[in-house]
Coordinates of C-alpha atoms in Angstrom, one line a residue:
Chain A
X1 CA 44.3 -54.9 -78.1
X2 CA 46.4 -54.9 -74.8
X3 CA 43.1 -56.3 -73.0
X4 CA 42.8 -59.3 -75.8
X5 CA 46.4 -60.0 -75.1
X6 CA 46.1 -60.0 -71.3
X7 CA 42.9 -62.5 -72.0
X8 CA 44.6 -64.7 -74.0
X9 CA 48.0 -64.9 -72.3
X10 CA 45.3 -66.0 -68.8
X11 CA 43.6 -68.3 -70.6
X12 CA 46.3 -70.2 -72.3
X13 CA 48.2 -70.3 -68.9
X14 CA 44.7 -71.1 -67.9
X15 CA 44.2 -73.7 -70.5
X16 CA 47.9 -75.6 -69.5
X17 CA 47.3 -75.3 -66.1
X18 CA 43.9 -77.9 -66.7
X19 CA 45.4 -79.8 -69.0
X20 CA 49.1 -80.6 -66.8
X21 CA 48.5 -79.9 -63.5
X22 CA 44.6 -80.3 -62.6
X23 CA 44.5 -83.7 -64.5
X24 CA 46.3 -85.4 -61.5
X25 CA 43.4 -84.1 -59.5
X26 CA 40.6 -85.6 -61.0
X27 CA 38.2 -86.0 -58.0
X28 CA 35.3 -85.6 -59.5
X29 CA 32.7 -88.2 -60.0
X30 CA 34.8 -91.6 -59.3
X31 CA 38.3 -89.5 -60.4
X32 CA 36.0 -88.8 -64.2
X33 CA 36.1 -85.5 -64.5
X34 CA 38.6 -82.7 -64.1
X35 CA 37.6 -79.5 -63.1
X36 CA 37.0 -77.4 -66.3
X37 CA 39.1 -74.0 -65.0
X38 CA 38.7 -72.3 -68.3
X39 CA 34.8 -72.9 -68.2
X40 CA 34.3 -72.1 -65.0
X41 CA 37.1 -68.4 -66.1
X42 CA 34.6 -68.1 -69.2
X43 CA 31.4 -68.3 -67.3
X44 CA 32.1 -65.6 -64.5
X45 CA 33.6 -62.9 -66.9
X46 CA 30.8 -63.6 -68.9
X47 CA 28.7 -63.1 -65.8
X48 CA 30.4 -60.1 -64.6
X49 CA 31.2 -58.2 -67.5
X50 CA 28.5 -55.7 -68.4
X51 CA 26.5 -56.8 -71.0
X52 CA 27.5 -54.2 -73.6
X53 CA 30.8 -55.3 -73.6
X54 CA 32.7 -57.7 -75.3
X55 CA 35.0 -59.5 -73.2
X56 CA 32.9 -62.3 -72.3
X57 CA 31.8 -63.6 -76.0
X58 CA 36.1 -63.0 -76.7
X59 CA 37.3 -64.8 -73.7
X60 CA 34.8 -67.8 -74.5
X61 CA 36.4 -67.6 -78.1
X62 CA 39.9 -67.5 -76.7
X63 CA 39.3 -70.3 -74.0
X64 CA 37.6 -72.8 -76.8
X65 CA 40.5 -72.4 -78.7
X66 CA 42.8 -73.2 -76.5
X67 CA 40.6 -76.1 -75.4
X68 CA 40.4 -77.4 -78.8
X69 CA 44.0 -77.2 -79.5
X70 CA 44.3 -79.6 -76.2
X71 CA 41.7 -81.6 -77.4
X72 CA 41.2 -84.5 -79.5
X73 CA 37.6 -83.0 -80.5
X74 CA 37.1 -81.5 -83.8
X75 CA 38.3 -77.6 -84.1
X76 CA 35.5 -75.2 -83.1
X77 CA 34.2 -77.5 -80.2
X78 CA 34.7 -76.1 -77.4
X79 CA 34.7 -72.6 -79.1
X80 CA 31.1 -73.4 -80.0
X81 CA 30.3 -74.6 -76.6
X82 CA 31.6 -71.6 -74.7
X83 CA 30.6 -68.8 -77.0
X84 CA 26.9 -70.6 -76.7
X85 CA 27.5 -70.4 -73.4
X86 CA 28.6 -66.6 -72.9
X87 CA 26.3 -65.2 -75.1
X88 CA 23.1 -67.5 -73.1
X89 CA 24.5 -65.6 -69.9
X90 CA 24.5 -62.6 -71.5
X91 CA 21.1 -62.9 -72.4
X92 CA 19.4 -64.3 -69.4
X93 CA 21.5 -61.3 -67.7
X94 CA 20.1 -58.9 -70.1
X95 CA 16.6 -60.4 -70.1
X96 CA 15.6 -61.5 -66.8
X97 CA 17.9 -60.1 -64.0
X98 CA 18.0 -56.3 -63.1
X99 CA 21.2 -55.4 -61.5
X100 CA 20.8 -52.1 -59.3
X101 CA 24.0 -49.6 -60.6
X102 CA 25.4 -47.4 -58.0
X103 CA 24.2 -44.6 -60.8
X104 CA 20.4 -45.7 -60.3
X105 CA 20.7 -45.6 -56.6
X106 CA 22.1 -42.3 -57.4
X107 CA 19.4 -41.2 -59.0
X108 CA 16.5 -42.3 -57.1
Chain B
X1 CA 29.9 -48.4 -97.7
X2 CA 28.6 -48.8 -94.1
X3 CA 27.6 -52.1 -93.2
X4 CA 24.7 -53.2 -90.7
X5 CA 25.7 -54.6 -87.7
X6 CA 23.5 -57.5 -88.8
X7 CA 25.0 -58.1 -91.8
X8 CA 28.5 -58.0 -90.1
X9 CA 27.3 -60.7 -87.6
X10 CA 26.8 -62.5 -90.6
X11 CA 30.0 -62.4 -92.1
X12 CA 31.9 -63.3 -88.9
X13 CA 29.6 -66.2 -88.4
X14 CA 30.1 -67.5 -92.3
X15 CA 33.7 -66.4 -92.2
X16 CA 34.1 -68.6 -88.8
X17 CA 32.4 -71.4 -90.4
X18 CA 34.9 -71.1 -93.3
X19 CA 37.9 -70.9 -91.0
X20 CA 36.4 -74.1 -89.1
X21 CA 35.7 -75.8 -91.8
X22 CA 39.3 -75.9 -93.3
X23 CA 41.5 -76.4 -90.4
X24 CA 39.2 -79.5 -89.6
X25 CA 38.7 -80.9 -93.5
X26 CA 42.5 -80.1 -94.3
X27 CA 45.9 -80.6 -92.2
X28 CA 46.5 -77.1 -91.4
X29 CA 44.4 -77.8 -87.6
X30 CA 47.5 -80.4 -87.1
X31 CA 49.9 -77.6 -88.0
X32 CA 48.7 -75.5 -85.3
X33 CA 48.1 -77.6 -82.6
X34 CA 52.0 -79.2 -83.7
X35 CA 52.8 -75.2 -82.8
X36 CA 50.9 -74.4 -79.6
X37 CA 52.4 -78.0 -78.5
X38 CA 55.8 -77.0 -79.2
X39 CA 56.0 -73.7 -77.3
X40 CA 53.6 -75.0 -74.9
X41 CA 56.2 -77.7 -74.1
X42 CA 58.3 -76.6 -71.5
X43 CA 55.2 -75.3 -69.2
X44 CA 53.5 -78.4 -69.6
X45 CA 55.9 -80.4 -68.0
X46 CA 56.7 -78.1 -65.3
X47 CA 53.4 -78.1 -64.4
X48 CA 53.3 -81.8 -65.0
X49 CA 55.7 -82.4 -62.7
X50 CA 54.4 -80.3 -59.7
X51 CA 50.8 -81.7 -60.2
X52 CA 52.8 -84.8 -60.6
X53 CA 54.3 -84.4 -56.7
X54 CA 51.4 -83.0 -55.9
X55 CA 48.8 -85.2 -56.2
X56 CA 51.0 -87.9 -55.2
X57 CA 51.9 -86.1 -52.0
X58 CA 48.1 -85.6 -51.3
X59 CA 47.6 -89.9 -52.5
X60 CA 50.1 -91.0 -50.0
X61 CA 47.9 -89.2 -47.5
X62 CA 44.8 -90.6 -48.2
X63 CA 46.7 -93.8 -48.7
X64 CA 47.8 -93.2 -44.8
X65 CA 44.3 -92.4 -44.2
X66 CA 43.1 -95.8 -45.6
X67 CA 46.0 -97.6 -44.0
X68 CA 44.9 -96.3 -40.4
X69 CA 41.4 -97.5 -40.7
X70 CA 42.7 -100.9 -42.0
X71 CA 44.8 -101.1 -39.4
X72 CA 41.7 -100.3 -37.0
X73 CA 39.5 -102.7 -38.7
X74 CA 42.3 -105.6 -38.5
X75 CA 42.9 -104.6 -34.9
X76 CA 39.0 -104.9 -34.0
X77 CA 39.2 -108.7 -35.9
X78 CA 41.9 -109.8 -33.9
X79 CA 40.1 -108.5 -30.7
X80 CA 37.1 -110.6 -32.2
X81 CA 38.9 -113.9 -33.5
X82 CA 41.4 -113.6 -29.5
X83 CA 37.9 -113.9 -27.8
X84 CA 37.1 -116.6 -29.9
X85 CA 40.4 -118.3 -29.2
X86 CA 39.7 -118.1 -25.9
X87 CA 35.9 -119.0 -25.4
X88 CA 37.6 -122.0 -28.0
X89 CA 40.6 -122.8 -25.4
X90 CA 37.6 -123.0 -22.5
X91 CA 35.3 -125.4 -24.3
X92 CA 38.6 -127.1 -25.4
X93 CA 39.4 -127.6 -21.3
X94 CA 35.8 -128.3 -20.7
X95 CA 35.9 -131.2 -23.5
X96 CA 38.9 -132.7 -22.2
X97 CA 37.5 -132.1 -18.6
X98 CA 34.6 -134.6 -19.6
X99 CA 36.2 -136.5 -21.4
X100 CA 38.8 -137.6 -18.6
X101 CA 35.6 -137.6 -16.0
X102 CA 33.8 -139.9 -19.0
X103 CA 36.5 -142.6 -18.9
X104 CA 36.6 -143.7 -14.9
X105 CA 33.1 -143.5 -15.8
X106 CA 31.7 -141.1 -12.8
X107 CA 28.6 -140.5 -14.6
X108 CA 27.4 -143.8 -14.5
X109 CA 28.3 -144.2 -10.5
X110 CA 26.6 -140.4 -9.5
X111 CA 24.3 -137.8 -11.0
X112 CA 26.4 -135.2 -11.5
X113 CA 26.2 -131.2 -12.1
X114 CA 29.0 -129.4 -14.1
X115 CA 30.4 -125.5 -12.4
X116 CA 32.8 -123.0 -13.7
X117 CA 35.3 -121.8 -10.7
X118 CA 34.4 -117.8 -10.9
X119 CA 36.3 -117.2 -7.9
X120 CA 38.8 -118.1 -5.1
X121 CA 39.3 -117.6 -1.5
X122 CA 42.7 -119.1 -0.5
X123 CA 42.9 -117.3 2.3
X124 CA 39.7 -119.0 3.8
X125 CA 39.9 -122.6 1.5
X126 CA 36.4 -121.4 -0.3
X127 CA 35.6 -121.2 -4.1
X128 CA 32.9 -119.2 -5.4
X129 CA 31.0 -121.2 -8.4
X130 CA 28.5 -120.2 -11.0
X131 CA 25.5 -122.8 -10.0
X132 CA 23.1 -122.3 -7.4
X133 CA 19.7 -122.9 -5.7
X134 CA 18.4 -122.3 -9.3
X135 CA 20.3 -125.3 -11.1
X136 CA 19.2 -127.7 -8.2
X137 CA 22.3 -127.1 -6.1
X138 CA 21.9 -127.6 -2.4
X139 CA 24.3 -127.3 0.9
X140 CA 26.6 -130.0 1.5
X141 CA 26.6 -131.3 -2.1
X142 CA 30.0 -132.7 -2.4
X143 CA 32.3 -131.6 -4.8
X144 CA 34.9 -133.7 -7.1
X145 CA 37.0 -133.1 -10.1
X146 CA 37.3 -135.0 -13.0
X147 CA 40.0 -137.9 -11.5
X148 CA 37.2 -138.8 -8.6
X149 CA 39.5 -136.3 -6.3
X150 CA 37.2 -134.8 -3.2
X151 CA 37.5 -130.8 -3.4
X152 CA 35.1 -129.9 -0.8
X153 CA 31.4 -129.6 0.3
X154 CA 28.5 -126.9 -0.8
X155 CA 28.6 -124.5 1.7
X156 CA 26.6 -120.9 1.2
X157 CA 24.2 -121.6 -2.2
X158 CA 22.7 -118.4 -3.6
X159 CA 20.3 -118.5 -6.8
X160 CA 23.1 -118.6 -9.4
X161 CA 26.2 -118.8 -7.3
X162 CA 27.3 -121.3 -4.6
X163 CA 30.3 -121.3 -2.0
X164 CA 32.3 -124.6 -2.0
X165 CA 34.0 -124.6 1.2
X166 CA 37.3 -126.8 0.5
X167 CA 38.5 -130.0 2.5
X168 CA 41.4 -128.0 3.5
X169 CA 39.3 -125.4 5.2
X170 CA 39.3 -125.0 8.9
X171 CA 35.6 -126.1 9.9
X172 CA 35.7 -129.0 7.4
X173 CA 36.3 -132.5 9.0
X174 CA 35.0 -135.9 7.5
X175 CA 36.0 -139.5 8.4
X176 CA 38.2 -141.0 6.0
X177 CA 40.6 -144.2 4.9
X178 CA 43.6 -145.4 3.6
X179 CA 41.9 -147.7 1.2
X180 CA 44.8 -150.5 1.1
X181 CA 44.8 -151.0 4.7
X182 CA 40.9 -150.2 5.6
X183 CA 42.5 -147.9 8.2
X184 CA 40.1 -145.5 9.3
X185 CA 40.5 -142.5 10.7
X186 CA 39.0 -138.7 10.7
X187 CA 40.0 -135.8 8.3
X188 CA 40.6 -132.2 9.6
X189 CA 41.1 -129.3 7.5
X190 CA 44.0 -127.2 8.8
X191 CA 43.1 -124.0 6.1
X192 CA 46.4 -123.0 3.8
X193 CA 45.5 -126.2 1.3
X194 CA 46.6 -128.6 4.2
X195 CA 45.0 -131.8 5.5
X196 CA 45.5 -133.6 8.7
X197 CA 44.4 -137.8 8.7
X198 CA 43.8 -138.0 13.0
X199 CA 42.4 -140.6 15.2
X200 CA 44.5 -143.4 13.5
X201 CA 44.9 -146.2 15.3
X202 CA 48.4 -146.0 17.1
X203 CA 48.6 -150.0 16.0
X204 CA 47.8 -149.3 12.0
X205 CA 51.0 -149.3 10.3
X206 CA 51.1 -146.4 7.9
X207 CA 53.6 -145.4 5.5
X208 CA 54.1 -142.3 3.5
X209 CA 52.7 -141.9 -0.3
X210 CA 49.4 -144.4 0.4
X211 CA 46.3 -142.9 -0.5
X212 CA 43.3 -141.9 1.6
X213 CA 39.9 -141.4 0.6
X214 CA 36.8 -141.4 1.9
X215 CA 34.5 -143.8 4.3
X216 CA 31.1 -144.2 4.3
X217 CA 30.9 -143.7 7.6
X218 CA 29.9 -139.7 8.0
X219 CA 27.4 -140.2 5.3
X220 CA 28.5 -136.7 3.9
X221 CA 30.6 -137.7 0.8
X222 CA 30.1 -141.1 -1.0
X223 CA 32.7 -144.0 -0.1
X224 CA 35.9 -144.0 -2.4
X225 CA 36.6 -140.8 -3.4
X226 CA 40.2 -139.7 -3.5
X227 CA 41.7 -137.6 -0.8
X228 CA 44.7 -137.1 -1.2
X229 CA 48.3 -139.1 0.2
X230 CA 50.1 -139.8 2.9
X231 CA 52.6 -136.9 3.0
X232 CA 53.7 -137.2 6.7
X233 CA 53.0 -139.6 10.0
X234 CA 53.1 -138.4 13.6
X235 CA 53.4 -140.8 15.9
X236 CA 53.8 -140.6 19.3
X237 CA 53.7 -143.1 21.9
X238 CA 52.1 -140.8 24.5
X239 CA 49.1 -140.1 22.7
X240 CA 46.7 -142.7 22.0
X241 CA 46.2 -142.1 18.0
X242 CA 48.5 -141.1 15.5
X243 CA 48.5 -138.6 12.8
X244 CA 49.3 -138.1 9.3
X245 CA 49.9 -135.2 6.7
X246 CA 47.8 -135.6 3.6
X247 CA 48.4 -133.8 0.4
X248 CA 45.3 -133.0 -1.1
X249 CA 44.7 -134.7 -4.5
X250 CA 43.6 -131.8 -6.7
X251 CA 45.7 -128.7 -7.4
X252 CA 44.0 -125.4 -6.3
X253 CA 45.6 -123.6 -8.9
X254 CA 44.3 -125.7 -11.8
X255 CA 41.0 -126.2 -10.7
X256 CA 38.9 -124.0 -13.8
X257 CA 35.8 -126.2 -13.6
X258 CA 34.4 -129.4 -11.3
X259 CA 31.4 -131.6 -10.8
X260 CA 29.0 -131.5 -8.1
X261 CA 27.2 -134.8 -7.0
X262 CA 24.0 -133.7 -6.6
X263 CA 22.9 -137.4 -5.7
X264 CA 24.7 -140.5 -4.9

């Protein structure tokens, strides 16, 4: 519970900091786009957590709906885009990379 | 009652469609964003305000930035447009040089070649000009400006460049006239832009501010072109010719371009 309140407290700091302080710094693509922090947040803990756990499906829940209450999108946008997101990591990380643990070195 | 993990997938999923479903098709999603928005608030404009200075800090810089290559851009045109002026101002002096040259009418009375003063010699009453052997120019060619005023002879010619040794110099000497008088008598240069009319006649009566041009005489320059005036007599009793002091016509400081006669 503590962790899910650590999470969310980020990304809502996360989530204000894009939407008041990074929007004057829209440098992207003829000053069009912003630089999506909570995307880019979402996309490495998905990428680093360990597949078994849960924090990277949560924080891509937490960050969409913080995105979506900033947002003039219908609710569950960005919620559906991240959690797609998270969970396609998860599975190409699952599927198709082999990470070597320090236990497997271990072994071998 | 255990359920599978499948089946609670499931539920989540139709319980987060539910949820989705109602706060977009009813008011309640305005009611919570009306709540995040009011405790969000106070953050948001803090960090409003520092992106705010921010991002205008880091725009005035680029603004700078853009500034300084103006700035280099405009300096580079005005470095353009100045050379322009200038090559403008020198055809403007060549025009006007013609034009005076145009209405005594010298072209009609010689064939004439126009040169660009490059260079000056005061010290030894030569000018270095930019026409030489290649553009027909050959030794003794006289030289005139645009009021019919004698400058001086052709002296060294190379390809592009020639030497016009002034009147005034030292080694020039020609035979001369006051034209009202048909006094005759011979030009010496004494170098330093100064002329000496000797050999006059001590019975010619001379008087200061008549003007002296050339005789046909010496063959070298054509008849009638100006010399300069009468700036000084010497006379003396003793000696059997007087003397006078000409100021040459033409002002070695303003002399920029001139014609040579290349055949009269």
């Amino acid at each position: 519970m503590k962790k899910v309140l650590i999470l969310a407290i980020s990304l809502y700091i996360l989530t204000l900091l894009q939407t008041s302080f990074l929007i004057h710094f829209n440098i992207f693509l003829n000053n069009y786009w912003v630089f999506n922090l909570v995307l880019v947040t979402v996309f490495l803990i998905s990428f680093f957590a360990s597949y078994y756990q849960w924090q990277g499906v949560m924080a891509a829940f937490i960050g969409g709906f913080f995105l979506d209450i900033f947002s003039e999108n219908f609710f569950g946008f960005y919620i559906l885009i991240l959690v797609i997101l998270s969970l396609f990591i998860k599975f190409v990380l699952k599927k198709y990379v082999q990470i070597p643990s320090i236990k497997s070195k271990a072994v071998f | 009652m255990k359920l599978s993990p499948k089946l609670k997938i499931s539920i989540i999923i139709l319980f987060l469609v539910v949820f989705f479903l109602v706060l977009n098709l009813t008011n309640s999603s305005k009611t919570i964003k009306n709540f995040f928005y009011s405790i969000s608030s106070p953050i948001q404009k803090t960090f409003w305000k520092a992106g705010d200075n921010i991002s205008g800090f880091l725009k005035a810089i680029s603004i700078n930035r853009d500034s300084k290559n103006e700035i280099d851009n405009l300096k580079l045109t005005i470095e353009e447009l100045r050379a322009e002026n200038n090559k403008l101002r020198e055809l403007k002096q060549e025009n006007e040089f013609l034009r005076e040259s145009l209405e005594i009418g010298l072209e009609k009375e010689f064939q004439l070649s126009l040169a660009e003063v490059i260079g000056k010699d005061i010290s030894e009453d030569t000018l270095l000009i930019n026409k030489g052997s290649n553009d027909g120019i050959s030794e003794n060619f006289p030289v005139i400006n645009q009021r019919k005023a004698l400058i001086g002879r052709i002296g060294t010619v190379y390809k592009d460049f020639s030497k016009v040794v002034l009147i005034s110099n030292k080694e020039s000497f020609f035979d001369a006239e006051i034209s009202e008088k048909e006094v005759q008598g011979i030009i010496k240069g004494k170098g330093g832009n100064k002329l000496l009319l000797d050999l006059i006649p001590l019975a010619a009566e001379i008087n200061k501010g008549e003007l002296v041009t050339t005789a046909s005489l010496g063959g070298i320059f054509p008849k009638g072109l100006l010399v300069g005036e009468v700036k000084e007599i010497m006379k003396n009793d003793i000696q059997p010719f007087q003397q006078a002091e000409i100021e040459p016509s033409f002002n070695l400081g303003n002399i920029k371009i001139l014609f040579i006669i290349t055949n009269f």
